[in-house]
mmCIF file with all atom_site columns, C-alpha atoms in Angstrom:
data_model
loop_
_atom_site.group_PDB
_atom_site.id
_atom_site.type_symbol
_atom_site.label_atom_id
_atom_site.label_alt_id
_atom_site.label_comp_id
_atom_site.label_asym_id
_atom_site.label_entity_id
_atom_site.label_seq_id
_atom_site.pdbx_PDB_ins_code
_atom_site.Cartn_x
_atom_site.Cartn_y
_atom_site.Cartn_z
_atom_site.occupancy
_atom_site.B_iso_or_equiv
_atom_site.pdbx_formal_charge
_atom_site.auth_seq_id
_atom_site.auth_comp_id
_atom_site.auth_asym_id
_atom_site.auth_atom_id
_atom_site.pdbx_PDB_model_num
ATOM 1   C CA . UNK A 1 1   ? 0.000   0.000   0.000   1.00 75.00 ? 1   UNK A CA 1
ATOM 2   C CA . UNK A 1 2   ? 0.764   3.664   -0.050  1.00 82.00 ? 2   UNK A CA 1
ATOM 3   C CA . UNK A 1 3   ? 0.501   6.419   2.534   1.00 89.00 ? 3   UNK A CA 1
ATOM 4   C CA . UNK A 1 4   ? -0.193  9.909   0.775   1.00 93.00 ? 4   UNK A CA 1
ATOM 5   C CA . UNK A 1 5   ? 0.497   13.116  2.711   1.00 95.00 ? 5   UNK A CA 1
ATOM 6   C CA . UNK A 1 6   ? -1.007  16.300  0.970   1.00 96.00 ? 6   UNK A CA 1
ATOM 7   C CA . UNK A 1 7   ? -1.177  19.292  2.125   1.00 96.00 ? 7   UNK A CA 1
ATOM 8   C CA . UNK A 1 8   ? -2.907  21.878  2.888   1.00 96.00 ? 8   UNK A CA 1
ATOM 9   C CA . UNK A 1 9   ? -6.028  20.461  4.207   1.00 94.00 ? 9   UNK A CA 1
ATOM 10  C CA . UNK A 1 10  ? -7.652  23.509  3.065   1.00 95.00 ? 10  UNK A CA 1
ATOM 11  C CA . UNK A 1 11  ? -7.491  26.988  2.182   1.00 97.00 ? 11  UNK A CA 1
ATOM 12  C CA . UNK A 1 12  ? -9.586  30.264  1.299   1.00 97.00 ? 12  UNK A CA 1
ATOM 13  C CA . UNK A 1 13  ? -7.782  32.371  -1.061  1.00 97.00 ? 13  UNK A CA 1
ATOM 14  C CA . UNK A 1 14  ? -8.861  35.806  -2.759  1.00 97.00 ? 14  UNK A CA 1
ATOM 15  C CA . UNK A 1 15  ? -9.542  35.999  -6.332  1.00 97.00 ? 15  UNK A CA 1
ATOM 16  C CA . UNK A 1 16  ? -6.536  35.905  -8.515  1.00 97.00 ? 16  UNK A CA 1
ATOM 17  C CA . UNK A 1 17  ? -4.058  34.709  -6.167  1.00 97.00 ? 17  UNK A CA 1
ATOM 18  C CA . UNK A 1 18  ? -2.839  31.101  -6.502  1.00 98.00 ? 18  UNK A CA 1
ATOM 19  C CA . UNK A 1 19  ? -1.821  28.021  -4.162  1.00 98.00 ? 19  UNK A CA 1
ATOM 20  C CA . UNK A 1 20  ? 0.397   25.057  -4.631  1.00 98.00 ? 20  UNK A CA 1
ATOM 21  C CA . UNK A 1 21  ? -0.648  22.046  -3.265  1.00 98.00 ? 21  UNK A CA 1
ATOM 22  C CA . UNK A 1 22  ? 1.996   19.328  -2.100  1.00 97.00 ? 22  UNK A CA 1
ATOM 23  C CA . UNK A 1 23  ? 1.847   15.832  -2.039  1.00 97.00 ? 23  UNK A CA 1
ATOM 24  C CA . UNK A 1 24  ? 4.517   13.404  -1.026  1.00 97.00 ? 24  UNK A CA 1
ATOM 25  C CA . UNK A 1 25  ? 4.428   9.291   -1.232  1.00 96.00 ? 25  UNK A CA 1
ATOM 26  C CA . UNK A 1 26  ? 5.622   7.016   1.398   1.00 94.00 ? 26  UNK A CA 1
ATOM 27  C CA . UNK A 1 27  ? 7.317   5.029   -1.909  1.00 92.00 ? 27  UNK A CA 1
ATOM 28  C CA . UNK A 1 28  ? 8.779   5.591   -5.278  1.00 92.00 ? 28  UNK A CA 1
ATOM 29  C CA . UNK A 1 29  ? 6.500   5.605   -8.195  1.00 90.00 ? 29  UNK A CA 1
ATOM 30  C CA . UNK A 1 30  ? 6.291   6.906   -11.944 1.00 87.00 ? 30  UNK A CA 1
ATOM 31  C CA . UNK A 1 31  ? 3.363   8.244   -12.193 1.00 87.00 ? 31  UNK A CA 1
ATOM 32  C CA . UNK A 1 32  ? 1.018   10.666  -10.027 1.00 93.00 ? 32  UNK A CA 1
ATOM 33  C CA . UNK A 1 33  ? -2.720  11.722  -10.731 1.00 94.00 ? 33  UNK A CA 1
ATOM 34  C CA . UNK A 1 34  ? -4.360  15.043  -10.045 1.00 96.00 ? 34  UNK A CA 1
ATOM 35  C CA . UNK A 1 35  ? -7.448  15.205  -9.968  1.00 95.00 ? 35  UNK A CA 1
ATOM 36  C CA . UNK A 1 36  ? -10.431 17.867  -9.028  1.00 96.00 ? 36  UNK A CA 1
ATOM 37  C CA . UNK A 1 37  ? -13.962 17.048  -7.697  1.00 93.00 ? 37  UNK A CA 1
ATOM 38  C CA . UNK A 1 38  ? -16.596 19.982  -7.568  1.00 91.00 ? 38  UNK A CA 1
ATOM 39  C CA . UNK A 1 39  ? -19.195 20.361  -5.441  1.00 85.00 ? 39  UNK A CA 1
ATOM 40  C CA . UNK A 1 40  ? -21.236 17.368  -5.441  1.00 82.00 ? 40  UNK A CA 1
ATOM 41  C CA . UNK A 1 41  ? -20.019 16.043  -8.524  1.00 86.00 ? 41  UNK A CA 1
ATOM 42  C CA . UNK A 1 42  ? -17.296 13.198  -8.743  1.00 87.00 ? 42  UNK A CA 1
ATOM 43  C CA . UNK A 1 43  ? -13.584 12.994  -9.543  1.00 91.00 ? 43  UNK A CA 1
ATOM 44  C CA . UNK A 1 44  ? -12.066 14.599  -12.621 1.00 92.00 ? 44  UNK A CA 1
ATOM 45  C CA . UNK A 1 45  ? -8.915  13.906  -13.632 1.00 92.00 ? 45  UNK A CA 1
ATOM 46  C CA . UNK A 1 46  ? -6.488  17.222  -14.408 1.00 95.00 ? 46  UNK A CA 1
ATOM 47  C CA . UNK A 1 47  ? -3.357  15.697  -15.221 1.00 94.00 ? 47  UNK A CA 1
ATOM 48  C CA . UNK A 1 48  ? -0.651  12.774  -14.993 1.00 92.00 ? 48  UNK A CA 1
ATOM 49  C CA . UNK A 1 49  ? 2.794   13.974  -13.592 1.00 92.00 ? 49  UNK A CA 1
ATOM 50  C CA . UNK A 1 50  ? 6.282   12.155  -14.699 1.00 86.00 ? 50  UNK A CA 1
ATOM 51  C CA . UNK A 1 51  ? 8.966   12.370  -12.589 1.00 82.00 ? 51  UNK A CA 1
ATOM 52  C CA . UNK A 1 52  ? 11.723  14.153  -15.404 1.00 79.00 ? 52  UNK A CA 1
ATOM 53  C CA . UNK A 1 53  ? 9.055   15.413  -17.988 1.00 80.00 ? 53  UNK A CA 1
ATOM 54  C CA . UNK A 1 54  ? 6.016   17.598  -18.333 1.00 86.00 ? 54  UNK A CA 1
ATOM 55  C CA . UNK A 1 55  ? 2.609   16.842  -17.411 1.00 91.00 ? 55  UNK A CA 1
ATOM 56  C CA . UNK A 1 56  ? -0.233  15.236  -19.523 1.00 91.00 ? 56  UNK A CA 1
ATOM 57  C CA . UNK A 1 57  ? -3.288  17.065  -18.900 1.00 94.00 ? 57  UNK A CA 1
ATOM 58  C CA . UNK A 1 58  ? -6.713  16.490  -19.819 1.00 91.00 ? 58  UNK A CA 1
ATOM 59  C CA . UNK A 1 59  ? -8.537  17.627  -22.048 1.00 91.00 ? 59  UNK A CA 1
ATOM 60  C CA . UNK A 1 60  ? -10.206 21.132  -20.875 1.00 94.00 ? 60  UNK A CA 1
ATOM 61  C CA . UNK A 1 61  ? -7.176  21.861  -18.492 1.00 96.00 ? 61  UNK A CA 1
ATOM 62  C CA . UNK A 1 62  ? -3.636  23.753  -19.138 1.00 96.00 ? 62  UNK A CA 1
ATOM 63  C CA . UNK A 1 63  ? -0.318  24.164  -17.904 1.00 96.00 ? 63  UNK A CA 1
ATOM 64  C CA . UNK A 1 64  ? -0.739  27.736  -17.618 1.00 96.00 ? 64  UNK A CA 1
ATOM 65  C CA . UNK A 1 65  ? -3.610  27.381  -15.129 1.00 97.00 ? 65  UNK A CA 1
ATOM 66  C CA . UNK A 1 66  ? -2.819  24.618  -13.877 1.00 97.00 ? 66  UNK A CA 1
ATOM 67  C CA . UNK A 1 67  ? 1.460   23.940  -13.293 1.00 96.00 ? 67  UNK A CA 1
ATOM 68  C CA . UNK A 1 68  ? 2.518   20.888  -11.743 1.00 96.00 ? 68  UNK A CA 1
ATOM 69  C CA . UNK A 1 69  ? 6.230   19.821  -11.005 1.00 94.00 ? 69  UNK A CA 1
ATOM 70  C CA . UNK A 1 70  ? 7.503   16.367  -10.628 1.00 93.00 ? 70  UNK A CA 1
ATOM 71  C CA . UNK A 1 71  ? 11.077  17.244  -8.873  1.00 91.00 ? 71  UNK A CA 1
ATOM 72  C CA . UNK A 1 72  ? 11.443  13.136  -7.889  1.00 92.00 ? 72  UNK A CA 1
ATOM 73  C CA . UNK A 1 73  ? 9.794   9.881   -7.765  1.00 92.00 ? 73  UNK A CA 1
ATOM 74  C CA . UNK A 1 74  ? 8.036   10.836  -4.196  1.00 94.00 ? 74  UNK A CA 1
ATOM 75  C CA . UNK A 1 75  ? 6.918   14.643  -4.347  1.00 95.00 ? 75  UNK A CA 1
ATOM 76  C CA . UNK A 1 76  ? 4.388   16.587  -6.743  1.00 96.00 ? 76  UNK A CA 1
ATOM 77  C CA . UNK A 1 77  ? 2.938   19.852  -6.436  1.00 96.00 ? 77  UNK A CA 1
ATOM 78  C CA . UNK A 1 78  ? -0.304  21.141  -8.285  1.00 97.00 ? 78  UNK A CA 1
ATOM 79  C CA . UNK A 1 79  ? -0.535  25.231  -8.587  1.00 98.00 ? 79  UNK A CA 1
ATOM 80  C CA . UNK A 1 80  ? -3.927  26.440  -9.216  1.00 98.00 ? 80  UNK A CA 1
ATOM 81  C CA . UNK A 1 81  ? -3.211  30.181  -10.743 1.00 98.00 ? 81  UNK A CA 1
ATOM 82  C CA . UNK A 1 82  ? -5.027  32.969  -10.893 1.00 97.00 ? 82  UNK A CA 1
ATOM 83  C CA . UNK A 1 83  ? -8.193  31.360  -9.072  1.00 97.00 ? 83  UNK A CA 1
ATOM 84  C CA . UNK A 1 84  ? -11.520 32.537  -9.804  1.00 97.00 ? 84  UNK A CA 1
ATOM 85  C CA . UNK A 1 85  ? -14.514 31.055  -7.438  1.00 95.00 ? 85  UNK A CA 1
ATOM 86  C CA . UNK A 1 86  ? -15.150 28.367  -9.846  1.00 95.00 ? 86  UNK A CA 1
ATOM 87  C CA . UNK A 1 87  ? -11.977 26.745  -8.842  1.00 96.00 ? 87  UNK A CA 1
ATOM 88  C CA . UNK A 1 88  ? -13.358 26.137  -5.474  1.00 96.00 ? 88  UNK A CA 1
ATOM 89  C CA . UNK A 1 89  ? -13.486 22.048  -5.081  1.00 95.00 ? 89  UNK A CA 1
ATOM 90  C CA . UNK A 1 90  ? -11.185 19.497  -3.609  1.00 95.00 ? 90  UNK A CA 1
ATOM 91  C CA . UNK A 1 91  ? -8.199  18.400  -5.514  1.00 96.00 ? 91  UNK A CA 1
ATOM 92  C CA . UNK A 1 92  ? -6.978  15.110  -5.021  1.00 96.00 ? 92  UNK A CA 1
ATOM 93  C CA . UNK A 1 93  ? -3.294  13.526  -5.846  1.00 95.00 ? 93  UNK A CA 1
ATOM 94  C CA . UNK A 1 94  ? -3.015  9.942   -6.495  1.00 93.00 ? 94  UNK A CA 1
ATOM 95  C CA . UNK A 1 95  ? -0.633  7.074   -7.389  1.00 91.00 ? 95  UNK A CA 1
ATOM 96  C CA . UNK A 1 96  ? -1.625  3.457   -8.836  1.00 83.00 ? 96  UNK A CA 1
ATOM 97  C CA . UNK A 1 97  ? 0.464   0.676   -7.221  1.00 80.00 ? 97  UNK A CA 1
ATOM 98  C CA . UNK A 1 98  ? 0.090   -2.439  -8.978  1.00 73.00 ? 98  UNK A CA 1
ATOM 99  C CA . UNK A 1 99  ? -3.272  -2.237  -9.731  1.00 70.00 ? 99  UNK A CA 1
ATOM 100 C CA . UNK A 1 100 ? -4.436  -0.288  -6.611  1.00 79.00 ? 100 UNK A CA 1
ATOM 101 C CA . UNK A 1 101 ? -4.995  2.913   -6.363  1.00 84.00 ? 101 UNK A CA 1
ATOM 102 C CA . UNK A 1 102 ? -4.124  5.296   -3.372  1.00 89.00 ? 102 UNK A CA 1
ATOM 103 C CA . UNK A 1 103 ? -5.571  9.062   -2.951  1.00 91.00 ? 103 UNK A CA 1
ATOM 104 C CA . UNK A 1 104 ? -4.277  12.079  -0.607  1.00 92.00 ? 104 UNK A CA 1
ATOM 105 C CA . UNK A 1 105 ? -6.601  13.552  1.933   1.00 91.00 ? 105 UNK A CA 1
ATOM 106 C CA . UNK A 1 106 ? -7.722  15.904  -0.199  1.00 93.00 ? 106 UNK A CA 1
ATOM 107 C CA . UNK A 1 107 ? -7.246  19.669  -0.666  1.00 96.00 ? 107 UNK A CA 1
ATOM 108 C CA . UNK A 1 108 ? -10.261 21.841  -0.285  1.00 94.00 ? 108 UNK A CA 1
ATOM 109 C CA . UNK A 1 109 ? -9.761  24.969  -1.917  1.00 96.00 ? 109 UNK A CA 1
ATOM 110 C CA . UNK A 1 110 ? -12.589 28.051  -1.582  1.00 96.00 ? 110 UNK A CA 1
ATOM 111 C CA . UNK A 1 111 ? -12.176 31.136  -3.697  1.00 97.00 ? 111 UNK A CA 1
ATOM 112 C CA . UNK A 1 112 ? -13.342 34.619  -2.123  1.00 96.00 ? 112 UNK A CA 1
ATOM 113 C CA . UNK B 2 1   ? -13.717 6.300   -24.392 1.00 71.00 ? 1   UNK B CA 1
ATOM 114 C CA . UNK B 2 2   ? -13.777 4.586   -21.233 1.00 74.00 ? 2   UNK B CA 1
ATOM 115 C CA . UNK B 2 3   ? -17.832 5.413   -19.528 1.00 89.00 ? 3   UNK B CA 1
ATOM 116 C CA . UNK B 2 4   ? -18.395 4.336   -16.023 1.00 94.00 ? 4   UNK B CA 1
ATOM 117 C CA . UNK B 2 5   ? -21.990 4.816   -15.088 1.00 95.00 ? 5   UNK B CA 1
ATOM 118 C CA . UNK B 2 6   ? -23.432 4.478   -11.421 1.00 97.00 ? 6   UNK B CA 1
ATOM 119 C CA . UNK B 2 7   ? -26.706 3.926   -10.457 1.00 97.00 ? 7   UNK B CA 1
ATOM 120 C CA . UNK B 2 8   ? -28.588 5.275   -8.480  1.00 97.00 ? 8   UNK B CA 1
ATOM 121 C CA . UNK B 2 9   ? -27.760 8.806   -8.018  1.00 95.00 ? 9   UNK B CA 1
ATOM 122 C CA . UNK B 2 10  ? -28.685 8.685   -3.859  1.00 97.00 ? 10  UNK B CA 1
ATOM 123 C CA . UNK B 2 11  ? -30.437 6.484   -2.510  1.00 97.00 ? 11  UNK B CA 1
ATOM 124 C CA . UNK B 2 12  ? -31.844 6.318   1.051   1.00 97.00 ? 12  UNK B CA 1
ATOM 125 C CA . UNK B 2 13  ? -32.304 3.246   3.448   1.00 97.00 ? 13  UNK B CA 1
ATOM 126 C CA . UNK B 2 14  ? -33.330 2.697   6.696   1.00 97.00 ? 14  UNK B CA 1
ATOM 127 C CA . UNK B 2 15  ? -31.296 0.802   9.406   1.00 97.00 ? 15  UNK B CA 1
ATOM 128 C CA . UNK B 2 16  ? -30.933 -2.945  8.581   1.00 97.00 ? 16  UNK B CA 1
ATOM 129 C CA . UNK B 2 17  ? -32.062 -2.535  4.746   1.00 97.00 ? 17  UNK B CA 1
ATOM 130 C CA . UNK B 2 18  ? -30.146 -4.557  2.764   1.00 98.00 ? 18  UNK B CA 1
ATOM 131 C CA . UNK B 2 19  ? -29.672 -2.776  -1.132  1.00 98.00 ? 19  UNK B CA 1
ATOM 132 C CA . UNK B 2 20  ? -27.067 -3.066  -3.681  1.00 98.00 ? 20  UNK B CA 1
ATOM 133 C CA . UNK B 2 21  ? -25.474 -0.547  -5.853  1.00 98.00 ? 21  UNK B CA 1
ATOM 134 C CA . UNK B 2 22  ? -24.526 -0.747  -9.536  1.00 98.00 ? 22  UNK B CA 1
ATOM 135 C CA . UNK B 2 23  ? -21.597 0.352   -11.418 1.00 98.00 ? 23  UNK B CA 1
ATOM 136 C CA . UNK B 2 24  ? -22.201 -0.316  -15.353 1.00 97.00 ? 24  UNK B CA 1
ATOM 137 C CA . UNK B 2 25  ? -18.905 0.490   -17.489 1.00 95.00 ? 25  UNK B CA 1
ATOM 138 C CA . UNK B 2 26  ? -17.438 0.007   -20.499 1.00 92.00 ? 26  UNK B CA 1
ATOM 139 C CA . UNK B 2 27  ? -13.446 -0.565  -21.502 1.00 87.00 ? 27  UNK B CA 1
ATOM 140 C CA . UNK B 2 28  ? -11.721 -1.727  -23.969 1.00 84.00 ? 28  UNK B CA 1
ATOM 141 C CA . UNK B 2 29  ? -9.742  -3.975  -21.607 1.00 86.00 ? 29  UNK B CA 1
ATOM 142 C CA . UNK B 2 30  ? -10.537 -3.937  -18.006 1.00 88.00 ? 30  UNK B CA 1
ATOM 143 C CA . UNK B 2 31  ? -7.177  -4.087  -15.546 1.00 86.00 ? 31  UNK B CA 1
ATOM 144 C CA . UNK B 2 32  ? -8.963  -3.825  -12.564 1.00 90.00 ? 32  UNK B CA 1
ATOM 145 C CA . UNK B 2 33  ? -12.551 -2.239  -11.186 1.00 94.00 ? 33  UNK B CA 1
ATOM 146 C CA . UNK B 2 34  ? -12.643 -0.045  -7.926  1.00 94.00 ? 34  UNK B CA 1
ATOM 147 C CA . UNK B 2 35  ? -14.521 1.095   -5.045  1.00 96.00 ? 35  UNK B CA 1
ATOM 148 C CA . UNK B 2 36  ? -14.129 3.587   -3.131  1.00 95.00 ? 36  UNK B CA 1
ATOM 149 C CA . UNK B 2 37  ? -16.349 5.137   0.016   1.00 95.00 ? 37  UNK B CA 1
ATOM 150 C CA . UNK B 2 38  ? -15.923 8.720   0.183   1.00 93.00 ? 38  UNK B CA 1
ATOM 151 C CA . UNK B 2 39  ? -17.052 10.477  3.293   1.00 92.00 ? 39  UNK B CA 1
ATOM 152 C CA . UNK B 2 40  ? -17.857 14.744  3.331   1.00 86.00 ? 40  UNK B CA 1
ATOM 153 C CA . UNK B 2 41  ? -14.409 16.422  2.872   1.00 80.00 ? 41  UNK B CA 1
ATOM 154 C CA . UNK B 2 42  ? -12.516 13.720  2.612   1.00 84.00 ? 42  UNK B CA 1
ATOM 155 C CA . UNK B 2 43  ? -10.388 11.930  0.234   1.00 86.00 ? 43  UNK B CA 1
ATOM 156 C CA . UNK B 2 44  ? -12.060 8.555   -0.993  1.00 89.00 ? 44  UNK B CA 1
ATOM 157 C CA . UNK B 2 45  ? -10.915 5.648   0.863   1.00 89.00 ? 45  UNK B CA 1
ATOM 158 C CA . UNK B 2 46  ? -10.276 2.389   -0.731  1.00 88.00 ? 46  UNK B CA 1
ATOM 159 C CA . UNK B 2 47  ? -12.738 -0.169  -0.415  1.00 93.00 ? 47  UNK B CA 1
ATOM 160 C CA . UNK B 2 48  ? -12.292 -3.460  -3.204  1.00 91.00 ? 48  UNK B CA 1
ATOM 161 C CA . UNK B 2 49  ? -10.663 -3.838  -6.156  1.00 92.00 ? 49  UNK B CA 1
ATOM 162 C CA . UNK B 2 50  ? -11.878 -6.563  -8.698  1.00 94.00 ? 50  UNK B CA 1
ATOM 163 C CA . UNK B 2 51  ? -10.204 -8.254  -11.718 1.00 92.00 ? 51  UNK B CA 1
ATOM 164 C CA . UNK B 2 52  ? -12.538 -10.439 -13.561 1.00 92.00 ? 52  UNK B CA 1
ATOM 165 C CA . UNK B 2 53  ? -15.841 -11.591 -14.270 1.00 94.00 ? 53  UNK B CA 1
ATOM 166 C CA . UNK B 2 54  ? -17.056 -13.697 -11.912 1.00 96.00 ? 54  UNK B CA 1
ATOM 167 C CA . UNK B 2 55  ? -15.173 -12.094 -8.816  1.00 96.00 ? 55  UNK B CA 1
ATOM 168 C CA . UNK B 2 56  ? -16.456 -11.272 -5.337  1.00 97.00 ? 56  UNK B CA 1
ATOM 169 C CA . UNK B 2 57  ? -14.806 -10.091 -2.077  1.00 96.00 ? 57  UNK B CA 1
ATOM 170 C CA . UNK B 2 58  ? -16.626 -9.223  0.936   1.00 96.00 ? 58  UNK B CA 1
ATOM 171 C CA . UNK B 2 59  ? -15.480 -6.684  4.450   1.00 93.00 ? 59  UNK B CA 1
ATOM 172 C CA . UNK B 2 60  ? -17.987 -6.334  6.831   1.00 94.00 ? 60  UNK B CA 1
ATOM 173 C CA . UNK B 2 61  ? -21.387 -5.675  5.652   1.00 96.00 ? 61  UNK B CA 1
ATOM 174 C CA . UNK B 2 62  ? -19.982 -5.049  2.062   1.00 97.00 ? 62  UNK B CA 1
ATOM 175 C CA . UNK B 2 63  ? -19.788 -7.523  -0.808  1.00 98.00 ? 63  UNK B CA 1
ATOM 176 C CA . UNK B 2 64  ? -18.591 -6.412  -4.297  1.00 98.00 ? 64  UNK B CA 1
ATOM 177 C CA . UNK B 2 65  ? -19.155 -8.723  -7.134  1.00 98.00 ? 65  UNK B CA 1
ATOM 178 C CA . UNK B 2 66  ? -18.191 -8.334  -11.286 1.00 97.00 ? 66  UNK B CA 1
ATOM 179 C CA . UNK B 2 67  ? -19.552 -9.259  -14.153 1.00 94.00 ? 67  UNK B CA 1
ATOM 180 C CA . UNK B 2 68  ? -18.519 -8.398  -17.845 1.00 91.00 ? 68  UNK B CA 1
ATOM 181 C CA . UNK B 2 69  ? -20.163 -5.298  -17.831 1.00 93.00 ? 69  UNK B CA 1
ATOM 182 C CA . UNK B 2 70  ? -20.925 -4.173  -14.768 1.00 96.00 ? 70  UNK B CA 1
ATOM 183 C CA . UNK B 2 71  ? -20.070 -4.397  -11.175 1.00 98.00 ? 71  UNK B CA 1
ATOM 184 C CA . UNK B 2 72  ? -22.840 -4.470  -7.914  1.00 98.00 ? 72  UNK B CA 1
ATOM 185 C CA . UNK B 2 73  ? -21.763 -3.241  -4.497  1.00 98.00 ? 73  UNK B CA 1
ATOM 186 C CA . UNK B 2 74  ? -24.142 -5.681  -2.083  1.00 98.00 ? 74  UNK B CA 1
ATOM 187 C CA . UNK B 2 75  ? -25.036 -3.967  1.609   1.00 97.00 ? 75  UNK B CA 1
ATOM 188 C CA . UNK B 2 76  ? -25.604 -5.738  3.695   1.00 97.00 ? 76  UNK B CA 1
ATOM 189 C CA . UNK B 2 77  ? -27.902 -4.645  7.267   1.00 97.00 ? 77  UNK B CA 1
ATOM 190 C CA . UNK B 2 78  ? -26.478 -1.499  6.612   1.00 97.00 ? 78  UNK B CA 1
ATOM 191 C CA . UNK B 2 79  ? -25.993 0.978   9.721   1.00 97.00 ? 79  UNK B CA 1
ATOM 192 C CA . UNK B 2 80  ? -26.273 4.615   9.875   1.00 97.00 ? 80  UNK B CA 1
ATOM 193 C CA . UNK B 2 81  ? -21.701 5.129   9.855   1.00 96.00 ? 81  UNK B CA 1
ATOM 194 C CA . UNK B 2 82  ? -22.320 3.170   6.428   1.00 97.00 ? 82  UNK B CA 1
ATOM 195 C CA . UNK B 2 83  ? -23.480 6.482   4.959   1.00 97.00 ? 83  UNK B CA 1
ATOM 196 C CA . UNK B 2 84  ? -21.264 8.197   2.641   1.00 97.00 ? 84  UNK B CA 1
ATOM 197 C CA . UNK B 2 85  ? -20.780 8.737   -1.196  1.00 96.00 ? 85  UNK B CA 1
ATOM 198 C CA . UNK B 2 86  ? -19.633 5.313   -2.839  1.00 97.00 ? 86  UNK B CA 1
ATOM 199 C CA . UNK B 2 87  ? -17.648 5.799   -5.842  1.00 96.00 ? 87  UNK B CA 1
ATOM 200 C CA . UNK B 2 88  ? -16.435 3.457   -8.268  1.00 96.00 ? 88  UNK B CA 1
ATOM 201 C CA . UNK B 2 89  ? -13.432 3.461   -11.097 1.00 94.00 ? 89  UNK B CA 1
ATOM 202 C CA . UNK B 2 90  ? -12.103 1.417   -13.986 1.00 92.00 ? 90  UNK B CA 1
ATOM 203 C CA . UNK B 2 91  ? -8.325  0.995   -14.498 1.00 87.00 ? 91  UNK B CA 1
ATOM 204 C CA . UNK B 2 92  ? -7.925  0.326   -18.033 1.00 83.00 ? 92  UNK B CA 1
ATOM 205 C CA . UNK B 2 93  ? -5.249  -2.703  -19.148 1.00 80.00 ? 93  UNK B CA 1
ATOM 206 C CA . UNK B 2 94  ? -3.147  0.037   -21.632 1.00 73.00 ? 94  UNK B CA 1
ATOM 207 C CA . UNK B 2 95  ? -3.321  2.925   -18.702 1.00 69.00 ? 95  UNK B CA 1
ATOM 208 C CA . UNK B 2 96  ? -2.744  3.703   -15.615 1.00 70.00 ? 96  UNK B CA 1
ATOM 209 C CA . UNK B 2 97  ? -5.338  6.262   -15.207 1.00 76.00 ? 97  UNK B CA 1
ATOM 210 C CA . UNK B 2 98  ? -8.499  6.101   -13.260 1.00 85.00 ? 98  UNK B CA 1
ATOM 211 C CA . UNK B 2 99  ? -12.216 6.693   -14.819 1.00 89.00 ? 99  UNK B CA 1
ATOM 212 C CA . UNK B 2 100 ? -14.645 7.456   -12.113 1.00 92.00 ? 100 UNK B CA 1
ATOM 213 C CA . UNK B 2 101 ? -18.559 7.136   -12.003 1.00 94.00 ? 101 UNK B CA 1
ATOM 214 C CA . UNK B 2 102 ? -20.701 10.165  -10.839 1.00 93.00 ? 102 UNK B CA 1
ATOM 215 C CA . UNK B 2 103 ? -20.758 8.247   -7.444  1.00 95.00 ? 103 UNK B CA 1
ATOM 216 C CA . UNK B 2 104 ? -24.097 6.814   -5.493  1.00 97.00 ? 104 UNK B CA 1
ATOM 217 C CA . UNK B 2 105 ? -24.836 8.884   -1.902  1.00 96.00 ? 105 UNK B CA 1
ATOM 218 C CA . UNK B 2 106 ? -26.034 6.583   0.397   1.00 97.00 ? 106 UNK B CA 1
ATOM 219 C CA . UNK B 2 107 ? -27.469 7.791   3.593   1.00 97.00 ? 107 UNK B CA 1
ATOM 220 C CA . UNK B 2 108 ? -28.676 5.063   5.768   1.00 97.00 ? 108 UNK B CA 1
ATOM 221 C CA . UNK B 2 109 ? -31.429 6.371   8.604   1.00 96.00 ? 109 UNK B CA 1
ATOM 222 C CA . UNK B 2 110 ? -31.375 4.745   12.439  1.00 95.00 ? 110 UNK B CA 1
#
């Protein structure tokens, strides 16, 4: 299994400011998920992050709005730029180990 | 394009009534199926994961089972801490991302 420690918990941030969210893995792995899930609505995902390359994101999301960094094989941040209130949800990092799949506690980000 | 459907949306039992939820999807290779329980604010919490038609594992007053096209989460008695969003997800066998249903809320009255 895999122990996910993200961070924050949560934040309120004003309009056009923007947060980085952290996420570190108790083990090594290639690939980490990102993923956002609105109010009431399920998970989404934003992008997959390779330790040594850029980011694939998903359709509908961007690097500009969205940067992530993959600086090693435990640790990935997510920056949400310039937020607007319809950023406000919970963003989520993930891993897939073996064929399970681990999440962080969540992030839940409110935009004022 | 991978489609995971969940049905229904919320549904609402009382103390001890026994109901299942469904997870319909559709992949062009299926690596492994999910569930997750997701409580308010929180991060969803692993729950099963299935392989193959025909599979079934069981904790507590759960019991997940798979078939070719769709996948049934059994409860069991259910109690009122059994309340919570459940979610479900496909892995695909040439990915490694997830694709996630729209979630049934379950709410489970004393």
């Amino acid at each position: 299994s895999a122990v996910i420690s993200q961070k924050p918990s949560r934040d309120i941030c004003q309009r056009g400011t923007s947060l980085t969210i952290q996420c570190q893995v108790d083990s090594q792995v290639t690939m980490m998920f990102w993923y956002r899930q609105q109010p009431g609505q399920s998970l989404t995902l934003i992008a997959t992050a390779n330790q040594g390359s850029e980011a694939t994101y998903e359709s509908g999301f961007v690097i500009d709005k969205f940067p992530i960094s993959r600086p090693n094989l435990t640790f990935s941040t997510l920056t949400v730029s310039n937020m607007s209130p319809e950023d406000s949800s919970i963003y989520l990092c993930s891993v897939v180990m073996a064929t399970q799949a681990f999440f962080g506690q969540g992030t839940r980000l409110t935009v004022v | 394009e991978d489609q995971v459907t969940q049905s229904p949306e919320a549904l609402r039992l009382q103390e001890g009534e026994s109901s299942s939820l469904n997870c319909s999807y559709t992949v062009s290779g299926l690596r492994g199926l999910f569930w997750y329980r997701q409580d308010p604010g929180k991060g969803p919490e692993f729950l099963f994961t299935l392989y193959s038609a025909g599979e079934e594992k069981e904790k507590e007053r759960l019991k997940a089972t798979l078939t070719k096209k769709e996948s049934f989460l059994h409860i069991t008695a259910p109690k009122p801490e059994d309340s919570a969003t459940y979610l479900c997800a496909v892995l695909e066998t040439s990915g490694s991302r997830l694709t996630f249903g729209e979630g049934t809320q379950l709410t489970v009255n004393p």
